[in-house]
mmCIF file of C-alpha atoms in Angstrom:
data_model
loop_
_atom_site.group_PDB
_atom_site.id
_atom_site.type_symbol
_atom_site.label_atom_id
_atom_site.label_comp_id
_atom_site.label_asym_id
_atom_site.label_seq_id
_atom_site.Cartn_x
_atom_site.Cartn_y
_atom_site.Cartn_z
ATOM 1 C CA MET A 1 0.010 0.012 0.381
ATOM 2 C CA VAL A 2 0.456 3.167 -0.107
ATOM 3 C CA CYS A 3 0.758 6.012 2.386
ATOM 4 C CA ILE A 4 -0.046 9.560 1.235
ATOM 5 C CA LEU A 5 0.500 11.517 3.986
ATOM 6 C CA LEU A 6 -2.172 15.031 4.496
ATOM 7 C CA GLY A 7 -1.510 18.092 6.734
ATOM 8 C CA ASN A 8 -3.035 20.718 6.296
ATOM 9 C CA GLY A 9 -1.392 22.916 3.471
ATOM 10 C CA PHE A 10 -0.129 19.983 1.781
ATOM 11 C CA GLU A 11 0.107 21.234 -2.497
ATOM 12 C CA GLU A 12 -2.551 20.052 -4.251
ATOM 13 C CA ALA A 13 -1.272 18.623 -7.589
ATOM 14 C CA GLU A 14 1.554 16.868 -5.267
ATOM 15 C CA ALA A 15 -0.724 14.668 -4.097
ATOM 16 C CA ILE A 16 -3.604 14.087 -5.810
ATOM 17 C CA VAL A 17 -1.706 13.659 -9.396
ATOM 18 C CA PRO A 18 0.798 10.724 -8.105
ATOM 19 C CA ALA A 19 -2.575 9.798 -6.121
ATOM 20 C CA ASP A 20 -4.159 9.338 -9.234
ATOM 21 C CA LEU A 21 -1.893 8.126 -11.362
ATOM 22 C CA LEU A 22 -1.132 5.107 -9.152
ATOM 23 C CA ARG A 23 -4.312 4.145 -9.193
ATOM 24 C CA ARG A 24 -5.119 3.912 -12.098
ATOM 25 C CA ALA A 25 -1.814 1.385 -12.877
ATOM 26 C CA GLY A 26 -4.106 -0.614 -10.010
ATOM 27 C CA VAL A 27 -1.927 0.227 -6.614
ATOM 28 C CA GLN A 28 -3.570 0.655 -3.595
ATOM 29 C CA VAL A 29 -3.329 4.121 -2.348
ATOM 30 C CA SER A 30 -4.691 5.791 0.939
ATOM 31 C CA LEU A 31 -4.898 9.500 1.534
ATOM 32 C CA THR A 32 -3.481 9.788 5.232
ATOM 33 C CA SER A 33 -4.107 12.757 7.377
ATOM 34 C CA LEU A 34 -2.199 13.782 10.703
ATOM 35 C CA GLU A 35 -5.986 13.875 11.991
ATOM 36 C CA GLY A 36 -9.124 14.349 10.802
ATOM 37 C CA GLU A 37 -11.396 13.469 8.104
ATOM 38 C CA ILE A 38 -11.041 17.010 5.957
ATOM 39 C CA VAL A 39 -7.663 18.098 5.579
ATOM 40 C CA THR A 40 -6.852 21.818 3.986
ATOM 41 C CA SER A 41 -4.817 22.077 1.053
ATOM 42 C CA SER A 42 -2.426 25.467 0.883
ATOM 43 C CA HIS A 43 -4.968 26.635 -1.743
ATOM 44 C CA GLY A 44 -7.670 25.706 0.189
ATOM 45 C CA ILE A 45 -9.288 22.576 -1.219
ATOM 46 C CA GLY A 46 -11.060 20.582 1.170
ATOM 47 C CA VAL A 47 -9.829 17.500 0.795
ATOM 48 C CA LYS A 48 -11.254 13.981 2.514
ATOM 49 C CA ALA A 49 -9.153 11.334 3.481
ATOM 50 C CA ASP A 50 -9.408 7.763 3.114
ATOM 51 C CA VAL A 51 -7.542 7.387 7.053
ATOM 52 C CA THR A 52 -5.714 9.065 9.857
ATOM 53 C CA LEU A 53 -2.392 8.047 10.513
ATOM 54 C CA SER A 54 -3.469 6.233 13.834
ATOM 55 C CA GLN A 55 -5.378 3.580 11.744
ATOM 56 C CA ILE A 56 -2.538 2.559 9.194
ATOM 57 C CA ASP A 57 -0.657 -0.521 10.367
ATOM 58 C CA PRO A 58 3.245 0.395 9.151
ATOM 59 C CA ALA A 59 3.950 -3.268 8.014
ATOM 60 C CA ALA A 60 1.438 -2.777 5.068
ATOM 61 C CA VAL A 61 3.038 0.576 3.723
ATOM 62 C CA GLU A 62 5.660 -0.230 1.003
ATOM 63 C CA LEU A 63 5.804 3.550 0.020
ATOM 64 C CA VAL A 64 5.372 5.977 2.090
ATOM 65 C CA PHE A 65 5.118 9.667 0.438
ATOM 66 C CA LEU A 66 5.523 13.356 1.891
ATOM 67 C CA PRO A 67 3.916 16.219 -0.676
ATOM 68 C CA GLY A 68 5.460 19.462 -0.879
ATOM 69 C CA GLY A 69 3.300 22.825 0.413
ATOM 70 C CA LEU A 70 5.093 24.279 3.573
ATOM 71 C CA GLY A 71 1.905 23.852 5.598
ATOM 72 C CA GLY A 72 2.182 20.604 4.750
ATOM 73 C CA VAL A 73 5.513 20.011 5.606
ATOM 74 C CA GLN A 74 5.751 21.845 8.681
ATOM 75 C CA ALA A 75 2.522 19.657 10.408
ATOM 76 C CA MET A 76 4.336 16.366 9.203
ATOM 77 C CA GLY A 77 7.417 17.766 10.655
ATOM 78 C CA GLU A 78 5.794 18.443 14.221
ATOM 79 C CA ASP A 79 3.797 15.290 14.115
ATOM 80 C CA PRO A 80 6.741 12.564 15.335
ATOM 81 C CA ARG A 81 4.574 9.497 14.320
ATOM 82 C CA VAL A 82 5.389 11.023 10.740
ATOM 83 C CA ALA A 83 9.376 9.899 11.712
ATOM 84 C CA GLN A 84 8.505 6.759 12.656
ATOM 85 C CA LEU A 85 6.563 5.772 9.722
ATOM 86 C CA ILE A 86 9.325 6.995 7.111
ATOM 87 C CA HIS A 87 11.844 5.328 9.694
ATOM 88 C CA GLN A 88 9.379 2.067 9.506
ATOM 89 C CA VAL A 89 8.944 1.518 6.590
ATOM 90 C CA GLN A 90 12.572 2.297 5.448
ATOM 91 C CA ALA A 91 13.900 -0.213 7.930
ATOM 92 C CA ARG A 92 12.169 -3.116 6.277
ATOM 93 C CA GLY A 93 13.657 -1.427 2.594
ATOM 94 C CA GLY A 94 10.156 0.147 1.555
ATOM 95 C CA TYR A 95 9.928 3.254 -0.375
ATOM 96 C CA VAL A 96 10.365 6.915 0.753
ATOM 97 C CA ALA A 97 8.881 9.291 -1.289
ATOM 98 C CA ALA A 98 8.875 13.437 -1.043
ATOM 99 C CA ILE A 99 8.713 16.385 -3.646
ATOM 100 C CA CYS A 100 9.160 19.620 -3.372
ATOM 101 C CA ALA A 101 9.869 21.206 0.175
ATOM 102 C CA ALA A 102 9.050 17.898 0.692
ATOM 103 C CA PRO A 103 12.322 16.514 1.034
ATOM 104 C CA THR A 104 13.761 18.718 3.523
ATOM 105 C CA LEU A 105 11.750 17.063 6.099
ATOM 106 C CA LEU A 106 13.814 13.557 5.094
ATOM 107 C CA ALA A 107 17.268 15.374 4.894
ATOM 108 C CA SER A 108 16.390 16.865 8.454
ATOM 109 C CA LEU A 109 15.719 12.965 9.229
ATOM 110 C CA GLY A 110 19.356 12.603 8.357
ATOM 111 C CA LEU A 111 17.825 10.139 5.260
ATOM 112 C CA LEU A 112 19.299 12.197 2.445
ATOM 113 C CA GLU A 113 23.743 11.817 3.824
ATOM 114 C CA GLY A 114 25.561 11.403 1.204
ATOM 115 C CA LYS A 115 22.409 10.533 -1.529
ATOM 116 C CA ARG A 116 21.419 12.490 -4.262
ATOM 117 C CA ALA A 117 17.830 14.504 -4.391
ATOM 118 C CA VAL A 118 15.945 17.483 -6.127
ATOM 119 C CA CYS A 119 14.012 19.876 -4.020
ATOM 120 C CA TYR A 120 11.801 22.509 -4.649
ATOM 121 C CA PRO A 121 14.624 25.351 -6.440
ATOM 122 C CA GLY A 122 16.274 27.620 -3.652
ATOM 123 C CA MET A 123 15.248 24.940 -0.713
ATOM 124 C CA GLU A 124 18.804 23.204 -1.432
ATOM 125 C CA ASN A 125 20.215 25.230 1.669
ATOM 126 C CA GLU A 126 17.861 22.331 4.248
ATOM 127 C CA MET A 127 18.905 19.323 2.208
ATOM 128 C CA ALA A 128 21.857 18.753 4.964
ATOM 129 C CA GLY A 129 23.879 16.286 3.402
ATOM 130 C CA ALA A 130 22.235 15.701 -0.005
ATOM 131 C CA LYS A 131 23.961 16.330 -3.256
ATOM 132 C CA CYS A 132 21.258 18.551 -4.976
ATOM 133 C CA ARG A 133 20.777 17.944 -8.503
ATOM 134 C CA PRO A 134 19.241 21.094 -10.223
ATOM 135 C CA SER A 135 16.021 21.246 -12.600
ATOM 136 C CA VAL A 136 15.469 17.812 -12.995
ATOM 137 C CA PRO A 137 12.211 16.806 -12.441
ATOM 138 C CA PHE A 138 12.948 13.681 -10.099
ATOM 139 C CA VAL A 139 15.961 11.293 -8.332
ATOM 140 C CA VAL A 140 15.506 7.824 -7.177
ATOM 141 C CA ASP A 141 18.285 6.923 -4.947
ATOM 142 C CA GLY A 142 18.285 3.487 -3.884
ATOM 143 C CA THR A 143 14.577 3.515 -2.018
ATOM 144 C CA ILE A 144 14.580 7.411 -1.217
ATOM 145 C CA ILE A 145 12.553 9.013 -4.109
ATOM 146 C CA THR A 146 12.533 12.927 -4.102
ATOM 147 C CA GLY A 147 10.893 15.451 -6.709
ATOM 148 C CA GLU A 148 11.199 19.149 -7.758
ATOM 149 C CA ALA A 149 7.877 20.428 -7.625
ATOM 150 C CA ALA A 150 4.189 20.883 -8.619
ATOM 151 C CA GLY A 151 5.141 20.918 -12.658
ATOM 152 C CA SER A 152 6.568 17.596 -11.780
ATOM 153 C CA ALA A 153 3.705 15.982 -10.665
ATOM 154 C CA PHE A 154 3.081 14.138 -13.251
ATOM 155 C CA SER A 155 6.739 12.320 -14.217
ATOM 156 C CA PHE A 156 7.305 11.595 -10.130
ATOM 157 C CA GLY A 157 3.957 10.104 -9.980
ATOM 158 C CA LEU A 158 4.532 7.927 -13.082
ATOM 159 C CA LYS A 159 8.095 7.008 -11.605
ATOM 160 C CA LEU A 160 6.121 5.877 -8.373
ATOM 161 C CA VAL A 161 3.935 3.717 -10.579
ATOM 162 C CA GLU A 162 6.730 2.271 -12.703
ATOM 163 C CA LEU A 163 8.621 1.321 -9.044
ATOM 164 C CA LEU A 164 6.038 -0.271 -7.839
ATOM 165 C CA LYS A 165 4.144 -1.838 -10.754
ATOM 166 C CA GLY A 166 7.290 -1.960 -13.935
ATOM 167 C CA SER A 167 7.925 -0.073 -16.615
ATOM 168 C CA GLU A 168 4.783 -1.307 -18.876
ATOM 169 C CA ALA A 169 2.160 -0.440 -16.350
ATOM 170 C CA ALA A 170 3.616 3.221 -16.541
ATOM 171 C CA GLN A 171 3.436 3.237 -20.198
ATOM 172 C CA LYS A 172 0.062 2.390 -19.932
ATOM 173 C CA VAL A 173 -1.217 5.136 -17.239
ATOM 174 C CA LYS A 174 0.719 7.417 -19.510
ATOM 175 C CA ASP A 175 -0.734 6.203 -22.628
ATOM 176 C CA ALA A 176 -4.254 6.650 -21.058
ATOM 177 C CA VAL A 177 -3.891 10.199 -19.764
ATOM 178 C CA HIS A 178 -2.404 11.064 -22.627
ATOM 179 C CA TYR A 179 0.839 12.336 -20.762
ATOM 180 C CA HIS A 180 3.422 13.529 -23.346
ATOM 181 C CA GLY A 181 6.127 14.690 -21.066
#
């Protein structure tokens, strides 16, 4: 299962586009709020979560995904359950994905030390220990996937599909949505 964490202030496109692409590929995706049923995005859009973080079984999570949006990233950073889930998933060899401002949270947890990564342009100074790659939509380094920004949501989401379901599944989804990037 993919667990997409949503804190108030998350960036809509960075969460919803990958969720949609993954679901089209047949991946079980859980939009997971830190608490409560409705999470308000950075642009005031209320999104109904599937579950709350307290309802997630960490052993069932094969990929934990943190969308950006400064408010959402701050909320995730202040919730110790988020770091605990990330560490549990990573310890089992599962994937950890973050896009835009969210890779800075992974850096603050020490997960990007010596790893290639990308983040929202201008936030590289918050990527402690990472080898930042500017101007690329995403970077995969082992089991950590980082993405640049909202404009990278389709490329990033399709890469997640490829990692979980294979390149043929990713191509089918890409064709179905007529993505030309």
